[in-house]
PDB file of C-alpha atoms in Angstrom:
ATOM      1  CA  MET A   1     -76.982 -32.389  49.295  1.00  0.00           C
ATOM      2  CA  HIS A   2     -73.992 -33.741  47.377  1.00  0.00           C
ATOM      3  CA  GLY A   3     -70.680 -34.453  49.169  1.00  0.00           C
ATOM      4  CA  SER A   4     -67.317 -33.895  47.386  1.00  0.00           C
ATOM      5  CA  LEU A   5     -64.074 -35.786  46.219  1.00  0.00           C
ATOM      6  CA  TYR A   6     -60.612 -34.524  47.266  1.00  0.00           C
ATOM      7  CA  ILE A   7     -57.609 -35.756  45.226  1.00  0.00           C
ATOM      8  CA  VAL A   8     -54.852 -35.859  47.758  1.00  0.00           C
ATOM      9  CA  PRO A   9     -51.121 -36.272  46.869  1.00  0.00           C
ATOM     10  CA  THR A  10     -49.105 -38.472  49.158  1.00  0.00           C
ATOM     11  CA  PRO A  11     -45.209 -38.636  49.568  1.00  0.00           C
ATOM     12  CA  ILE A  12     -43.265 -40.392  46.923  1.00  0.00           C
ATOM     13  CA  GLY A  13     -40.702 -41.361  49.527  1.00  0.00           C
ATOM     14  CA  ASN A  14     -40.105 -39.174  52.457  1.00  0.00           C
ATOM     15  CA  LEU A  15     -43.193 -39.053  54.751  1.00  0.00           C
ATOM     16  CA  GLY A  16     -42.276 -35.422  55.656  1.00  0.00           C
ATOM     17  CA  ASP A  17     -43.315 -34.233  52.118  1.00  0.00           C
ATOM     18  CA  ILE A  18     -47.008 -34.414  52.839  1.00  0.00           C
ATOM     19  CA  THR A  19     -48.655 -31.003  53.343  1.00  0.00           C
ATOM     20  CA  LEU A  20     -50.461 -29.859  56.349  1.00  0.00           C
ATOM     21  CA  ARG A  21     -53.740 -29.440  54.271  1.00  0.00           C
ATOM     22  CA  ALA A  22     -53.442 -33.007  53.005  1.00  0.00           C
ATOM     23  CA  LEU A  23     -53.413 -34.303  56.560  1.00  0.00           C
ATOM     24  CA  GLU A  24     -56.439 -31.937  57.401  1.00  0.00           C
ATOM     25  CA  VAL A  25     -58.476 -33.341  54.553  1.00  0.00           C
ATOM     26  CA  LEU A  26     -57.609 -37.102  55.350  1.00  0.00           C
ATOM     27  CA  LYS A  27     -58.807 -36.613  58.895  1.00  0.00           C
ATOM     28  CA  SER A  28     -61.872 -34.877  57.899  1.00  0.00           C
ATOM     29  CA  VAL A  29     -63.401 -37.025  55.083  1.00  0.00           C
ATOM     30  CA  THR A  30     -65.849 -39.867  55.582  1.00  0.00           C
ATOM     31  CA  LEU A  31     -63.651 -42.424  53.537  1.00  0.00           C
ATOM     32  CA  VAL A  32     -60.189 -42.588  51.997  1.00  0.00           C
ATOM     33  CA  LEU A  33     -60.015 -44.524  48.646  1.00  0.00           C
ATOM     34  CA  ALA A  34     -56.562 -45.964  48.482  1.00  0.00           C
ATOM     35  CA  GLU A  35     -54.595 -47.921  45.675  1.00  0.00           C
ATOM     36  CA  ASP A  36     -53.218 -50.133  48.235  1.00  0.00           C
ATOM     37  CA  THR A  37     -54.832 -49.994  51.888  1.00  0.00           C
ATOM     38  CA  ARG A  38     -51.609 -51.497  53.540  1.00  0.00           C
ATOM     39  CA  THR A  39     -49.458 -48.614  52.073  1.00  0.00           C
ATOM     40  CA  SER A  40     -52.022 -45.984  52.841  1.00  0.00           C
ATOM     41  CA  GLY A  41     -52.726 -47.522  55.981  1.00  0.00           C
ATOM     42  CA  ASN A  42     -48.962 -47.025  57.171  1.00  0.00           C
ATOM     43  CA  LEU A  43     -49.123 -43.247  56.088  1.00  0.00           C
ATOM     44  CA  LEU A  44     -52.344 -42.748  58.063  1.00  0.00           C
ATOM     45  CA  LYS A  45     -51.076 -44.608  61.115  1.00  0.00           C
ATOM     46  CA  HIS A  46     -47.868 -42.616  60.936  1.00  0.00           C
ATOM     47  CA  TYR A  47     -49.993 -39.326  61.424  1.00  0.00           C
ATOM     48  CA  ASP A  48     -52.441 -40.820  63.804  1.00  0.00           C
ATOM     49  CA  ILE A  49     -55.393 -40.558  61.423  1.00  0.00           C
ATOM     50  CA  SER A  50     -58.164 -43.203  61.963  1.00  0.00           C
ATOM     51  CA  THR A  51     -60.355 -42.437  58.778  1.00  0.00           C
ATOM     52  CA  PRO A  52     -61.652 -45.714  57.292  1.00  0.00           C
ATOM     53  CA  LEU A  53     -59.946 -47.068  54.100  1.00  0.00           C
ATOM     54  CA  ARG A  54     -61.281 -48.679  50.969  1.00  0.00           C
ATOM     55  CA  SER A  55     -59.375 -50.185  47.995  1.00  0.00           C
ATOM     56  CA  TYR A  56     -59.703 -48.438  44.813  1.00  0.00           C
ATOM     57  CA  HIS A  57     -57.294 -49.478  42.032  1.00  0.00           C
ATOM     58  CA  MET A  58     -57.094 -50.470  38.510  1.00  0.00           C
ATOM     59  CA  HIS A  59     -58.624 -53.969  38.885  1.00  0.00           C
ATOM     60  CA  ASN A  60     -61.781 -52.692  40.620  1.00  0.00           C
ATOM     61  CA  GLU A  61     -62.384 -49.061  39.567  1.00  0.00           C
ATOM     62  CA  HIS A  62     -64.850 -49.924  36.846  1.00  0.00           C
ATOM     63  CA  ARG A  63     -66.883 -52.194  39.115  1.00  0.00           C
ATOM     64  CA  ILE A  64     -67.218 -49.850  42.190  1.00  0.00           C
ATOM     65  CA  LEU A  65     -67.271 -46.480  40.266  1.00  0.00           C
ATOM     66  CA  ASN A  66     -71.101 -45.980  40.242  1.00  0.00           C
ATOM     67  CA  GLN A  67     -71.455 -47.075  43.870  1.00  0.00           C
ATOM     68  CA  LEU A  68     -68.781 -44.570  45.124  1.00  0.00           C
ATOM     69  CA  VAL A  69     -70.453 -41.825  42.975  1.00  0.00           C
ATOM     70  CA  ALA A  70     -73.901 -42.512  44.504  1.00  0.00           C
ATOM     71  CA  ARG A  71     -72.403 -42.305  48.009  1.00  0.00           C
ATOM     72  CA  ILE A  72     -70.798 -38.960  47.367  1.00  0.00           C
ATOM     73  CA  LYS A  73     -74.135 -37.606  45.714  1.00  0.00           C
ATOM     74  CA  ALA A  74     -75.806 -38.791  48.930  1.00  0.00           C
ATOM     75  CA  GLY A  75     -73.618 -36.501  50.992  1.00  0.00           C
ATOM     76  CA  GLU A  76     -70.359 -38.441  51.717  1.00  0.00           C
ATOM     77  CA  THR A  77     -66.959 -36.726  51.420  1.00  0.00           C
ATOM     78  CA  MET A  78     -64.056 -38.884  49.962  1.00  0.00           C
ATOM     79  CA  ALA A  79     -60.534 -38.568  49.490  1.00  0.00           C
ATOM     80  CA  LEU A  80     -58.690 -40.397  46.770  1.00  0.00           C
ATOM     81  CA  VAL A  81     -54.841 -41.284  47.334  1.00  0.00           C
ATOM     82  CA  SER A  82     -52.490 -43.366  45.477  1.00  0.00           C
ATOM     83  CA  ASP A  83     -49.502 -45.336  46.883  1.00  0.00           C
ATOM     84  CA  ALA A  84     -47.150 -42.344  46.194  1.00  0.00           C
ATOM     85  CA  GLY A  85     -47.585 -39.043  44.228  1.00  0.00           C
ATOM     86  CA  THR A  86     -50.727 -37.528  42.761  1.00  0.00           C
ATOM     87  CA  PRO A  87     -53.538 -39.768  41.859  1.00  0.00           C
ATOM     88  CA  GLY A  88     -54.352 -39.827  38.104  1.00  0.00           C
ATOM     89  CA  ILE A  89     -50.668 -39.242  37.042  1.00  0.00           C
ATOM     90  CA  SER A  90     -49.962 -42.893  35.752  1.00  0.00           C
ATOM     91  CA  ASP A  91     -52.113 -44.069  38.665  1.00  0.00           C
ATOM     92  CA  PRO A  92     -55.965 -44.744  39.172  1.00  0.00           C
ATOM     93  CA  GLY A  93     -58.086 -41.683  39.457  1.00  0.00           C
ATOM     94  CA  PHE A  94     -59.114 -40.551  36.123  1.00  0.00           C
ATOM     95  CA  LEU A  95     -62.511 -42.458  35.895  1.00  0.00           C
ATOM     96  CA  LEU A  96     -63.666 -41.294  39.291  1.00  0.00           C
ATOM     97  CA  ILE A  97     -62.680 -37.779  38.748  1.00  0.00           C
ATOM     98  CA  ARG A  98     -64.411 -37.659  35.315  1.00  0.00           C
ATOM     99  CA  GLU A  99     -67.563 -39.307  36.611  1.00  0.00           C
ATOM    100  CA  CYS A 100     -67.863 -36.965  39.668  1.00  0.00           C
ATOM    101  CA  ILE A 101     -67.439 -33.863  37.281  1.00  0.00           C
ATOM    102  CA  GLN A 102     -70.062 -35.295  34.831  1.00  0.00           C
ATOM    103  CA  GLU A 103     -72.508 -35.773  37.948  1.00  0.00           C
ATOM    104  CA  GLY A 104     -71.946 -32.217  39.115  1.00  0.00           C
ATOM    105  CA  ILE A 105     -69.968 -33.225  42.148  1.00  0.00           C
ATOM    106  CA  GLU A 106     -67.354 -30.903  43.535  1.00  0.00           C
ATOM    107  CA  VAL A 107     -63.730 -32.211  42.797  1.00  0.00           C
ATOM    108  CA  ASN A 108     -60.819 -30.480  44.710  1.00  0.00           C
ATOM    109  CA  CYS A 109     -57.203 -31.558  43.753  1.00  0.00           C
ATOM    110  CA  LEU A 110     -54.697 -30.598  46.343  1.00  0.00           C
ATOM    111  CA  PRO A 111     -51.202 -29.657  45.247  1.00  0.00           C
ATOM    112  CA  GLY A 112     -48.340 -31.881  46.411  1.00  0.00           C
ATOM    113  CA  ALA A 113     -45.753 -34.516  45.664  1.00  0.00           C
ATOM    114  CA  THR A 114     -45.208 -35.959  42.204  1.00  0.00           C
ATOM    115  CA  ALA A 115     -42.069 -37.580  40.929  1.00  0.00           C
ATOM    116  CA  LEU A 116     -41.838 -35.899  37.470  1.00  0.00           C
ATOM    117  CA  ILE A 117     -41.366 -32.231  38.443  1.00  0.00           C
ATOM    118  CA  PRO A 118     -38.286 -32.773  40.694  1.00  0.00           C
ATOM    119  CA  ALA A 119     -36.703 -35.077  38.082  1.00  0.00           C
ATOM    120  CA  LEU A 120     -37.403 -32.558  35.345  1.00  0.00           C
ATOM    121  CA  VAL A 121     -35.899 -29.682  37.270  1.00  0.00           C
ATOM    122  CA  ASN A 122     -32.983 -31.614  38.501  1.00  0.00           C
ATOM    123  CA  SER A 123     -32.176 -32.858  34.999  1.00  0.00           C
ATOM    124  CA  GLY A 124     -30.818 -29.399  33.824  1.00  0.00           C
ATOM    125  CA  PHE A 125     -32.752 -29.624  30.536  1.00  0.00           C
ATOM    126  CA  PRO A 126     -35.028 -26.867  29.487  1.00  0.00           C
ATOM    127  CA  THR A 127     -38.207 -26.839  31.685  1.00  0.00           C
ATOM    128  CA  ASP A 128     -40.345 -23.941  29.837  1.00  0.00           C
ATOM    129  CA  ARG A 129     -41.795 -26.626  27.568  1.00  0.00           C
ATOM    130  CA  PHE A 130     -41.816 -30.413  28.220  1.00  0.00           C
ATOM    131  CA  VAL A 131     -43.861 -33.525  27.377  1.00  0.00           C
ATOM    132  CA  PHE A 132     -44.911 -36.077  30.039  1.00  0.00           C
ATOM    133  CA  GLU A 133     -45.353 -39.560  28.477  1.00  0.00           C
ATOM    134  CA  GLY A 134     -45.578 -41.611  31.658  1.00  0.00           C
ATOM    135  CA  PHE A 135     -45.046 -45.369  30.967  1.00  0.00           C
ATOM    136  CA  LEU A 136     -44.456 -46.314  27.315  1.00  0.00           C
ATOM    137  CA  PRO A 137     -46.846 -48.852  25.751  1.00  0.00           C
ATOM    138  CA  LEU A 138     -45.420 -52.352  26.501  1.00  0.00           C
ATOM    139  CA  LYS A 139     -46.018 -53.829  23.043  1.00  0.00           C
ATOM    140  CA  LYS A 140     -48.483 -52.335  20.625  1.00  0.00           C
ATOM    141  CA  GLY A 141     -47.583 -48.934  19.433  1.00  0.00           C
ATOM    142  CA  ARG A 142     -44.336 -48.751  21.379  1.00  0.00           C
ATOM    143  CA  GLN A 143     -41.943 -48.416  18.425  1.00  0.00           C
ATOM    144  CA  THR A 144     -44.321 -46.042  16.572  1.00  0.00           C
ATOM    145  CA  ARG A 145     -44.416 -43.805  19.609  1.00  0.00           C
ATOM    146  CA  LEU A 146     -40.592 -43.670  20.048  1.00  0.00           C
ATOM    147  CA  GLN A 147     -40.318 -42.849  16.451  1.00  0.00           C
ATOM    148  CA  VAL A 148     -42.695 -39.852  16.779  1.00  0.00           C
ATOM    149  CA  LEU A 149     -41.039 -38.746  19.965  1.00  0.00           C
ATOM    150  CA  SER A 150     -37.542 -38.929  18.354  1.00  0.00           C
ATOM    151  CA  GLU A 151     -38.531 -35.659  16.468  1.00  0.00           C
ATOM    152  CA  GLU A 152     -39.848 -33.909  19.551  1.00  0.00           C
ATOM    153  CA  SER A 153     -37.804 -30.759  20.433  1.00  0.00           C
ATOM    154  CA  ARG A 154     -39.333 -30.419  23.858  1.00  0.00           C
ATOM    155  CA  THR A 155     -37.890 -32.067  26.917  1.00  0.00           C
ATOM    156  CA  LEU A 156     -39.389 -35.669  27.334  1.00  0.00           C
ATOM    157  CA  ILE A 157     -40.314 -37.230  30.654  1.00  0.00           C
ATOM    158  CA  PHE A 158     -40.962 -40.958  31.176  1.00  0.00           C
ATOM    159  CA  TYR A 159     -41.611 -43.300  34.167  1.00  0.00           C
ATOM    160  CA  GLU A 160     -40.056 -46.638  34.127  1.00  0.00           C
ATOM    161  CA  SER A 161     -39.787 -49.765  36.389  1.00  0.00           C
ATOM    162  CA  PRO A 162     -36.284 -51.311  37.139  1.00  0.00           C
ATOM    163  CA  HIS A 163     -36.745 -54.571  35.271  1.00  0.00           C
ATOM    164  CA  LYS A 164     -37.794 -52.738  32.053  1.00  0.00           C
ATOM    165  CA  LEU A 165     -35.078 -50.025  32.229  1.00  0.00           C
ATOM    166  CA  LEU A 166     -32.370 -51.650  30.020  1.00  0.00           C
ATOM    167  CA  ARG A 167     -35.022 -52.324  27.229  1.00  0.00           C
ATOM    168  CA  THR A 168     -36.158 -48.794  27.150  1.00  0.00           C
ATOM    169  CA  LEU A 169     -32.604 -47.302  27.377  1.00  0.00           C
ATOM    170  CA  SER A 170     -31.602 -49.524  24.360  1.00  0.00           C
ATOM    171  CA  GLN A 171     -34.534 -48.180  22.465  1.00  0.00           C
ATOM    172  CA  PHE A 172     -33.624 -44.633  23.323  1.00  0.00           C
ATOM    173  CA  VAL A 173     -30.117 -45.258  21.894  1.00  0.00           C
ATOM    174  CA  GLU A 174     -31.812 -46.776  18.678  1.00  0.00           C
ATOM    175  CA  PHE A 175     -34.413 -44.036  18.264  1.00  0.00           C
ATOM    176  CA  PHE A 176     -33.078 -40.920  19.801  1.00  0.00           C
ATOM    177  CA  GLY A 177     -29.349 -41.485  19.064  1.00  0.00           C
ATOM    178  CA  GLU A 178     -26.231 -42.541  21.109  1.00  0.00           C
ATOM    179  CA  ASP A 179     -25.376 -38.969  21.946  1.00  0.00           C
ATOM    180  CA  ARG A 180     -28.813 -37.815  22.963  1.00  0.00           C
ATOM    181  CA  LEU A 181     -28.515 -36.476  26.598  1.00  0.00           C
ATOM    182  CA  ILE A 182     -30.552 -38.290  29.268  1.00  0.00           C
ATOM    183  CA  SER A 183     -30.995 -37.721  33.027  1.00  0.00           C
ATOM    184  CA  VAL A 184     -32.218 -40.751  35.154  1.00  0.00           C
ATOM    185  CA  SER A 185     -33.440 -40.023  38.791  1.00  0.00           C
ATOM    186  CA  ARG A 186     -34.286 -42.883  41.181  1.00  0.00           C
ATOM    187  CA  GLU A 187     -35.484 -43.155  44.750  1.00  0.00           C
ATOM    188  CA  LEU A 188     -36.628 -39.531  44.789  1.00  0.00           C
ATOM    189  CA  SER A 189     -36.818 -38.160  48.292  1.00  0.00           C
ATOM    190  CA  LYS A 190     -35.613 -41.347  49.766  1.00  0.00           C
ATOM    191  CA  MET A 191     -32.273 -42.184  51.325  1.00  0.00           C
ATOM    192  CA  TYR A 192     -30.524 -43.450  48.357  1.00  0.00           C
ATOM    193  CA  GLU A 193     -31.885 -40.862  45.933  1.00  0.00           C
ATOM    194  CA  GLU A 194     -29.545 -40.372  42.973  1.00  0.00           C
ATOM    195  CA  THR A 195     -29.534 -38.612  39.601  1.00  0.00           C
ATOM    196  CA  LEU A 196     -27.176 -39.758  36.703  1.00  0.00           C
ATOM    197  CA  ARG A 197     -26.731 -37.638  33.659  1.00  0.00           C
ATOM    198  CA  GLY A 198     -25.096 -38.491  30.370  1.00  0.00           C
ATOM    199  CA  THR A 199     -25.467 -39.642  26.933  1.00  0.00           C
ATOM    200  CA  ALA A 200     -27.895 -42.404  26.156  1.00  0.00           C
ATOM    201  CA  THR A 201     -24.972 -44.795  25.395  1.00  0.00           C
ATOM    202  CA  GLU A 202     -23.290 -43.779  28.836  1.00  0.00           C
ATOM    203  CA  ILE A 203     -26.456 -44.242  30.784  1.00  0.00           C
ATOM    204  CA  LEU A 204     -27.226 -47.681  29.254  1.00  0.00           C
ATOM    205  CA  ALA A 205     -23.592 -48.818  30.013  1.00  0.00           C
ATOM    206  CA  HIS A 206     -23.895 -47.700  33.596  1.00  0.00           C
ATOM    207  CA  PHE A 207     -27.041 -49.676  34.187  1.00  0.00           C
ATOM    208  CA  GLU A 208     -25.859 -52.663  32.314  1.00  0.00           C
ATOM    209  CA  SER A 209     -23.087 -52.853  34.972  1.00  0.00           C
ATOM    210  CA  ASN A 210     -25.270 -51.552  37.971  1.00  0.00           C
ATOM    211  CA  PRO A 211     -28.665 -53.156  37.912  1.00  0.00           C
ATOM    212  CA  PRO A 212     -31.081 -50.541  39.108  1.00  0.00           C
ATOM    213  CA  LYS A 213     -33.421 -50.628  42.056  1.00  0.00           C
ATOM    214  CA  GLY A 214     -36.524 -48.594  42.803  1.00  0.00           C
ATOM    215  CA  GLU A 215     -38.869 -46.580  40.413  1.00  0.00           C
ATOM    216  CA  LEU A 216     -37.351 -44.358  37.999  1.00  0.00           C
ATOM    217  CA  VAL A 217     -37.970 -41.084  36.106  1.00  0.00           C
ATOM    218  CA  LEU A 218     -36.089 -40.695  32.697  1.00  0.00           C
ATOM    219  CA  VAL A 219     -35.730 -37.228  31.306  1.00  0.00           C
ATOM    220  CA  VAL A 220     -34.590 -36.783  27.798  1.00  0.00           C
ATOM    221  CA  GLU A 221     -33.339 -33.723  26.118  1.00  0.00           C
ATOM    222  CA  GLY A 222     -35.441 -32.774  23.158  1.00  0.00           C
ATOM    223  CA  ARG A 223     -34.161 -32.963  19.587  1.00  0.00           C
ATOM    224  CA  LYS A 224     -32.079 -29.869  18.683  1.00  0.00           C
TER     225      LYS A 224
END
């Protein structure tokens, strides 16, 4: 008899954002697969959950994939979590989910925290149609992708790290134009959460004078 796989979103900052159902699942499964066992271990400890943890991340997912699927097929029930947010959204998870589906294993994805939706809604840009790009390519294909996106009329959403933000904003000015409106949300749900809104030039100037900290979500108004 097959077990099953649960995809469990975890808080992106404030630990109170986890759902009651997520806690129930984390308590009931055989094993929790965690991007970083230290981070997830702190979460489980906070909620007095003693379920065993195992590392599952981009550096080992190919190597241990078949082993995990075999254990689930043998009857174990596992939960997959990332450090923050929903697994599979710019985080490990896709390979395991796809393999489980192909092997006829039941996969359940719980609703919960993710950074892109709060940032989108808080931007004030149209939310009826949008494009989530995640992280832009570091090198190959980056400029080509930005050129294509410069013609996009839907709201654009990107993830970015602090040390790469200035480069990305400079390219937004170059490809999207100086006056394209941008909203930048950082430290979502945390104590120092903030959202900055303005033109591409204004946002770039701000962060040139105020080096960013924390993970960021960039929301760009579509071309009119």
